[in-house]
Coordinates of C-alpha atoms in Angstrom, one line a residue:
M8 CA 24.3 21.8 -29.8
T9 CA 22.4 24.6 -28.2
R10 CA 18.8 23.8 -27.4
S11 CA 16.1 26.5 -27.8
P12 CA 14.1 27.9 -24.9
A13 CA 11.0 26.8 -26.8
F14 CA 12.2 23.1 -26.9
E15 CA 13.3 23.6 -22.9
I16 CA 9.7 24.6 -22.2
F17 CA 8.2 21.9 -24.3
R18 CA 10.5 19.4 -22.6
Y19 CA 9.6 20.3 -19.0
A20 CA 5.9 20.5 -20.1
A21 CA 6.1 17.0 -21.0
I22 CA 7.8 15.8 -18.0
L23 CA 5.4 17.4 -15.8
L24 CA 2.2 16.0 -18.0
A25 CA 3.9 12.5 -17.5
L26 CA 4.4 13.2 -13.8
A27 CA 1.1 14.2 -13.2
F28 CA -0.4 11.5 -15.4
A29 CA 1.5 8.8 -13.3
L30 CA 0.5 10.6 -9.7
I31 CA -3.2 11.2 -10.3
P32 CA -4.2 7.6 -9.4
I33 CA -2.1 7.5 -6.5
L34 CA -3.2 10.7 -5.2
W35 CA -7.1 9.5 -5.9
M36 CA -6.3 6.4 -4.0
T37 CA -4.8 8.3 -1.1
S38 CA -8.0 10.5 -0.9
M39 CA -10.2 7.6 -1.2
A40 CA -8.6 5.9 1.7
F41 CA -9.5 9.0 4.1
K42 CA -12.9 9.6 3.0
P43 CA -15.9 8.6 5.0
I44 CA -18.5 6.1 3.4
P45 CA -21.0 8.8 2.2
E46 CA -18.2 10.5 0.3
W47 CA -16.9 7.7 -1.4
T48 CA -20.2 6.5 -2.4
A49 CA -21.2 10.1 -3.9
T50 CA -21.7 10.7 -7.6
G51 CA -21.9 13.6 -9.9
A52 CA -21.4 17.1 -8.1
D53 CA -21.2 15.7 -4.7
L54 CA -17.7 13.7 -5.7
T55 CA -15.0 15.5 -4.4
W56 CA -11.1 15.4 -4.9
W57 CA -10.2 15.8 -1.2
P58 CA -12.1 14.4 1.8
K59 CA -14.3 17.1 3.6
S60 CA -14.1 14.9 6.6
P61 CA -11.1 12.9 6.8
T62 CA -11.6 9.7 8.5
L63 CA -9.3 6.5 9.4
D64 CA -12.8 4.3 9.2
N65 CA -11.7 2.4 6.2
F66 CA -8.5 1.4 7.7
R67 CA -10.4 0.2 10.8
F68 CA -12.7 -1.6 8.9
I69 CA -10.4 -4.0 7.0
F70 CA -9.0 -4.7 10.2
G71 CA -12.4 -5.4 12.0
E72 CA -12.7 -2.4 14.0
S73 CA -15.3 -0.4 12.3
T74 CA -18.7 0.2 13.9
S75 CA -20.4 1.8 10.7
A76 CA -24.1 0.5 10.3
L77 CA -23.7 1.4 6.6
I78 CA -21.7 -1.9 5.4
V79 CA -21.8 -5.3 7.1
A80 CA -18.8 -6.6 8.9
L81 CA -16.2 -8.4 7.2
D82 CA -16.1 -12.4 7.6
R83 CA -12.1 -11.7 7.6
T84 CA -9.8 -9.0 8.3
A85 CA -6.9 -8.2 6.2
G86 CA -4.3 -8.9 8.6
K87 CA -3.7 -12.6 7.2
P88 CA -3.9 -11.8 3.6
I89 CA -0.9 -9.1 4.4
L90 CA 1.1 -11.9 6.2
A91 CA 0.3 -14.3 3.3
S92 CA 1.6 -11.8 0.9
L93 CA 4.8 -10.8 2.6
L94 CA 5.6 -14.7 3.3
S95 CA 4.9 -15.7 -0.2
A96 CA 6.4 -12.7 -2.1
T97 CA 9.5 -12.8 0.2
F98 CA 10.6 -16.4 0.1
G99 CA 9.5 -16.6 -3.5
T100 CA 11.9 -13.9 -4.3
I101 CA 14.6 -15.6 -2.3
I102 CA 14.1 -18.9 -4.2
A103 CA 14.3 -17.2 -7.6
M104 CA 17.0 -15.1 -6.8
A105 CA 19.2 -18.0 -5.3
S106 CA 18.5 -20.4 -8.2
G107 CA 18.7 -17.7 -10.9
T108 CA 21.9 -16.3 -9.5
A109 CA 23.6 -19.7 -9.5
A110 CA 22.5 -20.7 -12.8
A111 CA 23.3 -17.3 -14.5
Y112 CA 26.9 -17.5 -12.9
A113 CA 27.3 -21.0 -14.1
L114 CA 26.2 -20.4 -17.6
S115 CA 28.2 -16.9 -17.8
R116 CA 31.3 -18.1 -16.7
F117 CA 31.4 -21.8 -18.1
G118 CA 29.5 -21.4 -21.1
S119 CA 27.8 -24.8 -21.1
G120 CA 24.2 -25.3 -22.3
Q121 CA 23.6 -22.7 -24.9
N122 CA 20.0 -23.4 -25.1
L123 CA 19.4 -23.1 -21.7
P124 CA 18.5 -19.2 -21.5
L125 CA 15.9 -19.9 -24.3
A126 CA 14.4 -22.8 -22.6
L127 CA 14.0 -20.9 -19.5
I128 CA 12.3 -17.7 -21.0
Q129 CA 9.9 -20.0 -22.7
L130 CA 8.4 -20.8 -19.4
R131 CA 7.0 -17.4 -19.7
L132 CA 5.4 -17.8 -23.2
F133 CA 2.9 -20.3 -22.2
P134 CA -0.4 -18.7 -21.4
P135 CA -0.8 -18.8 -17.5
M136 CA -4.1 -20.5 -17.6
A137 CA -2.4 -23.5 -19.6
V138 CA 0.2 -23.7 -17.2
M139 CA -1.8 -23.5 -13.9
I140 CA -4.1 -26.3 -14.7
P141 CA -1.3 -29.1 -14.1
V142 CA -0.1 -27.0 -11.5
M143 CA -3.1 -26.9 -9.6
I144 CA -3.4 -30.9 -10.2
M145 CA 0.3 -31.3 -8.9
W146 CA -0.2 -28.9 -5.7
S147 CA -3.4 -30.5 -4.7
F148 CA -1.5 -33.9 -4.6
L149 CA 1.5 -32.7 -2.6
G150 CA -1.0 -30.7 -0.3
L151 CA 0.4 -27.4 -1.1
V152 CA -2.9 -25.8 -2.1
D153 CA -4.0 -22.9 0.3
T154 CA -0.7 -22.4 1.8
W155 CA 2.0 -19.8 1.7
W156 CA 4.9 -22.0 1.3
G157 CA 3.0 -23.6 -1.9
L158 CA 2.7 -20.0 -3.1
A159 CA 6.3 -19.3 -2.4
L160 CA 7.3 -22.2 -4.2
I161 CA 5.4 -21.4 -7.5
Y162 CA 6.5 -17.7 -7.1
G163 CA 10.2 -18.7 -7.1
I164 CA 9.4 -21.0 -10.4
V165 CA 7.5 -18.7 -12.2
T166 CA 10.2 -15.5 -11.7
L167 CA 13.0 -17.7 -12.2
P168 CA 13.6 -16.7 -15.8
F169 CA 13.5 -13.0 -14.8
A170 CA 16.1 -13.5 -12.0
F171 CA 18.2 -15.5 -14.3
W172 CA 18.1 -13.3 -17.3
L173 CA 18.8 -10.2 -15.2
M174 CA 21.8 -11.7 -13.3
K175 CA 23.2 -13.2 -16.6
T176 CA 23.4 -9.9 -18.2
F177 CA 25.2 -8.5 -15.1
F178 CA 27.6 -11.4 -14.9
D179 CA 28.3 -11.2 -18.7
D180 CA 29.3 -7.3 -18.1
M181 CA 31.6 -7.9 -15.0
P182 CA 35.3 -8.2 -15.9
R183 CA 36.6 -11.7 -15.2
E184 CA 40.3 -10.4 -14.4
I185 CA 39.6 -10.3 -10.7
E186 CA 38.2 -13.7 -10.4
E187 CA 41.1 -15.1 -12.4
A188 CA 43.4 -13.6 -10.2
A189 CA 41.8 -14.8 -7.2
L190 CA 42.1 -18.3 -8.7
V191 CA 45.7 -18.1 -9.7
E192 CA 46.5 -17.2 -5.9
G193 CA 44.6 -20.6 -4.9
C194 CA 41.2 -19.8 -4.2
S195 CA 38.4 -22.3 -5.1
R196 CA 35.6 -21.3 -7.5
F197 CA 33.2 -21.6 -4.9
R198 CA 34.9 -19.2 -2.6
V199 CA 35.7 -16.6 -5.5
F200 CA 32.0 -16.8 -6.1
I201 CA 31.1 -16.0 -2.6
K202 CA 33.9 -13.8 -1.5
I203 CA 34.5 -11.9 -4.5
T204 CA 31.7 -12.3 -7.2
L205 CA 28.9 -11.9 -5.1
P206 CA 30.1 -8.7 -3.0
M207 CA 30.7 -7.0 -6.4
M208 CA 27.2 -7.7 -7.5
R209 CA 25.4 -6.2 -4.6
A210 CA 23.8 -3.5 -6.9
P211 CA 22.7 -5.8 -9.6
L212 CA 21.4 -8.1 -6.8
A213 CA 19.4 -5.5 -5.3
S214 CA 17.7 -4.1 -8.5
S215 CA 17.1 -7.5 -9.8
A216 CA 15.5 -8.6 -6.3
L217 CA 13.2 -5.4 -6.1
F218 CA 11.8 -6.2 -9.6
V219 CA 11.1 -9.9 -8.7
F220 CA 9.5 -9.1 -5.4
I221 CA 7.1 -6.7 -7.0
L222 CA 6.0 -9.5 -9.3
N223 CA 5.5 -11.7 -6.7
W224 CA 3.8 -9.0 -4.6
S225 CA 1.5 -8.0 -7.2
D226 CA 0.4 -11.4 -8.5
Y227 CA -3.4 -12.2 -8.8
L228 CA -4.3 -15.2 -10.8
I229 CA -1.8 -17.7 -9.2
A230 CA -3.0 -16.8 -5.8
L231 CA -6.5 -16.7 -6.9
L232 CA -6.1 -20.4 -8.4
L233 CA -4.1 -21.8 -5.4
T234 CA -5.7 -20.2 -2.4
T235 CA -9.0 -21.0 -1.1
R236 CA -9.4 -19.2 2.1
E237 CA -6.6 -19.3 4.7
W238 CA -4.0 -18.0 2.9
V239 CA -5.4 -15.7 0.2
T240 CA -3.1 -12.7 -0.5
I241 CA -3.7 -9.0 -0.8
P242 CA -4.9 -8.7 -4.2
V243 CA -7.2 -11.6 -4.0
Y244 CA -8.8 -10.5 -0.6
M245 CA -8.9 -7.1 -2.1
A246 CA -11.3 -8.2 -4.8
S247 CA -13.6 -9.8 -2.3
L248 CA -14.3 -6.4 -0.8
S249 CA -17.9 -5.7 -1.5
S250 CA -21.2 -5.1 0.1
S251 CA -25.0 -5.9 -0.8
M252 CA -25.7 -2.4 0.6
T253 CA -22.8 -0.2 -1.0
G254 CA -21.4 -2.3 -3.9
Q255 CA -17.6 -2.2 -4.2
L256 CA -16.0 -0.8 -1.0
Y257 CA -13.8 1.5 -2.8
G258 CA -12.7 3.2 0.4
A259 CA -11.7 -0.1 2.1
K260 CA -9.7 -1.0 -1.1
A261 CA -8.1 2.5 -1.3
A262 CA -7.0 1.8 2.4
L263 CA -5.6 -1.7 1.7
G264 CA -3.8 -0.3 -1.6
L265 CA -2.0 2.2 0.4
I266 CA -1.0 -0.7 3.0
A267 CA 0.1 -2.8 0.1
A268 CA 2.1 0.0 -1.3
I269 CA 4.4 0.2 1.7
P270 CA 6.6 -2.8 1.6
P271 CA 7.9 -2.3 -2.0
V272 CA 8.3 1.4 -1.3
I273 CA 10.3 0.4 1.9
L274 CA 12.4 -2.1 0.0
G275 CA 13.1 0.4 -2.9
I276 CA 14.1 3.1 -0.3
A277 CA 16.3 0.5 1.6
I278 CA 18.6 -0.3 -1.5
Q279 CA 18.0 3.0 -3.3
R280 CA 22.0 3.6 -3.5
H281 CA 22.3 0.2 -5.3
L282 CA 19.5 0.7 -7.6
V283 CA 21.2 3.6 -10.0
R284 CA 24.5 1.2 -10.1
G285 CA 22.5 -1.9 -10.9
V286 CA 20.3 -0.3 -13.7
T287 CA 23.5 1.2 -15.2
F288 CA 26.1 -1.6 -14.5
G289 CA 28.4 -2.5 -17.2
A290 CA 26.9 0.6 -19.1
L291 CA 30.6 2.1 -19.6
K292 CA 32.2 -1.1 -20.4
Q293 CA 34.4 -0.5 -23.4

């Protein structure tokens, strides 16, 4: 069926409109990150899209190097929150993917525990606050409050259902004939899983890991409740950026937002060749 020129024009216009809607907040954050203090506190006609006098002072400020007299010095810099987010999100992703992948493979290949998938997804049906109250008590008893490994552990538990469901779908779509041939040749089930199955699942593993990492990286509620000062993450630290003289430090928040966007972008670029295969894995299966 041949599409009319009017339909093509409308389609491309809709795509450009959606793209602009998605990019405008990013462009505004980028512009705000390089504006000096008088510009990001301006209102009305003085408010501009692009900085008139670009500066790196917002980045210097969050790392404790700014000498501006308009805002007071921070009692802590962004270095440790960035480290806390990297450690907790990375190790939380490793925990979730390792546990979720193993459980998904076992259920997909052996078929036992038919109610297990529903039981796992029910972990995400509870209101977060209802779950976090007993978690806070347990973590306090175990000495895991305000530690990055305590955050990593709870991140791994919370995102486990996503890792499990994603990987189970991929394992279900993967042909079993190759594994069965290896078993006939004398390979153990564990060796088949390590040497054959996992290498074939690189693309699904990469796309699932990126999704889980972004969930952990952007978490605010869990980090707010389980950290007090030493190991606060980027979202919690960003919420504390304010001043009695200027109110919300929008320039500093925008600068920190740009820095926070770097790890997911780098991870996405590093595994981009696997992403399309991971998303479409099993789509053409007959």
